[in-house]
Amino acid sequence: FDHIFGYTIMNDTSARDVQLRYKQWFYGKSMDGFAPMGPCIVTKDEFDEPPVMKIRCYVNGELRQSSSTDLLIFGIEHAIMTLKAGSIISMGTPAGVGMGMEPPVYLKKGDVVRCEVEGIGILENTIG
């Protein structure tokens, strides 16, 4: 935790059609405009180590994901490796992604995605 500056919100967006075409998910997560972050960085001294924060995601006002950072499969300390200054680690997303729904539900142009993390704030984006 000595190497962590702070925490923010990242909307882990994916182009599923591109993502599923390749064995590496990188391609479907690295399109222009993907991975919006914000609204701020809260320094690590504002949280316990490891931080326990409620996380939620809404699509057009409908709650799709609700969890807590203490339920991460791998803890933050597990994800820290040799990094360069300014590196960002995204810890993933809770259950509730549209691809995993029955039937699958995908985002479309005009949808509003709202990500909330307790102690950090709200990141809201409209799908273009």
XYZ file of C-alpha atoms in Angstrom:
128
model
C 0.000 0.000 0.000
C 3.046 2.283 0.251
C 2.992 2.542 -3.562
C -0.642 3.673 -3.846
C -1.377 7.378 -4.309
C -5.159 7.196 -4.249
C -8.397 5.809 -5.596
C -10.833 6.834 -8.317
C -13.674 5.339 -10.359
C -13.182 3.679 -13.740
C -16.055 2.528 -15.930
C -14.812 -0.816 -17.271
C -16.438 -0.612 -20.696
C -16.127 -3.372 -23.282
C -16.991 -3.818 -26.947
C -18.163 -7.405 -26.530
C -18.241 -8.169 -30.261
C -14.554 -7.202 -30.554
C -13.635 -8.732 -27.202
C -15.047 -12.143 -28.074
C -13.249 -12.223 -31.435
C -9.850 -12.413 -29.689
C -8.467 -14.531 -26.870
C -7.155 -11.384 -25.153
C -9.878 -9.067 -23.854
C -7.554 -6.072 -24.292
C -8.856 -5.330 -27.791
C -12.462 -4.978 -26.659
C -11.520 -2.705 -23.766
C -9.123 -0.313 -25.511
C -11.244 1.539 -28.061
C -11.158 5.334 -28.239
C -13.368 6.801 -25.521
C -13.333 3.637 -23.412
C -12.331 3.448 -19.729
C -13.661 6.807 -18.518
C -12.297 7.743 -15.092
C -13.123 10.258 -12.392
C -14.604 12.387 -11.030
C -11.508 12.829 -8.842
C -8.697 10.981 -7.099
C -9.121 10.562 -3.356
C -5.780 10.069 -1.619
C -5.228 6.766 0.101
C -5.045 8.351 3.570
C -8.832 8.837 3.384
C -9.400 5.054 3.502
C -8.486 2.032 5.585
C -5.985 -0.477 4.180
C -7.426 -2.283 2.350
C -10.278 0.100 1.640
C -13.835 -1.174 2.042
C -16.156 0.843 -0.199
C -19.638 0.126 -1.523
C -19.746 0.126 -5.325
C -22.811 0.413 -7.550
C -23.567 0.743 -11.230
C -26.831 1.901 -12.794
C -27.906 1.838 -16.435
C -30.651 4.338 -17.236
C -31.442 4.510 -13.513
C -31.750 0.716 -13.091
C -29.399 -0.839 -10.529
C -27.290 -3.456 -12.342
C -24.365 -3.977 -9.977
C -24.019 -3.614 -6.219
C -21.122 -4.907 -4.174
C -18.231 -3.907 -1.947
C -14.485 -3.778 -2.428
C -13.985 -6.283 0.397
C -15.469 -8.898 -1.965
C -12.774 -8.543 -4.650
C -11.530 -11.931 -5.864
C -7.941 -10.686 -5.601
C -7.018 -7.980 -3.117
C -5.370 -4.745 -4.154
C -2.016 -5.818 -2.726
C -2.131 -8.888 -5.013
C -2.467 -6.667 -8.097
C 0.497 -4.410 -7.318
C 3.613 -5.378 -9.264
C 6.459 -3.504 -10.909
C 4.801 -0.322 -12.132
C 5.890 3.035 -13.463
C 4.840 6.244 -11.725
C 1.326 7.160 -12.801
C 0.274 3.579 -13.558
C -3.378 2.734 -13.020
C -4.702 -0.607 -11.795
C -8.347 -1.386 -12.504
C -9.628 -4.033 -10.112
C -12.527 -5.314 -12.211
C -16.274 -5.210 -11.851
C -18.907 -6.979 -9.732
C -21.483 -9.455 -10.982
C -24.269 -7.957 -13.042
C -22.657 -7.169 -16.389
C -25.108 -7.247 -19.286
C -23.317 -10.056 -21.122
C -23.967 -12.353 -18.141
C -27.698 -11.666 -17.997
C -30.316 -14.082 -19.358
C -30.887 -13.035 -22.063
C -27.786 -10.828 -22.482
C -28.454 -7.075 -22.367
C -25.994 -4.807 -24.158
C -25.556 -1.054 -23.891
C -26.795 1.036 -26.800
C -26.364 4.587 -27.992
C -27.952 7.043 -25.568
C -27.799 4.753 -22.506
C -26.574 6.474 -19.346
C -24.159 4.518 -17.146
C -23.695 5.784 -13.598
C -20.905 4.330 -11.438
C -20.809 5.158 -7.728
C -18.068 4.365 -5.233
C -18.542 5.224 -1.582
C -16.070 7.869 -0.476
C -15.127 8.853 -4.029
C -18.263 9.987 -5.832
C -20.130 9.433 -9.073
C -18.936 8.899 -12.637
C -21.710 9.195 -15.231
C -21.316 8.646 -18.964
C -23.657 8.536 -21.936
C -22.980 5.877 -24.562
C -22.193 7.616 -27.866
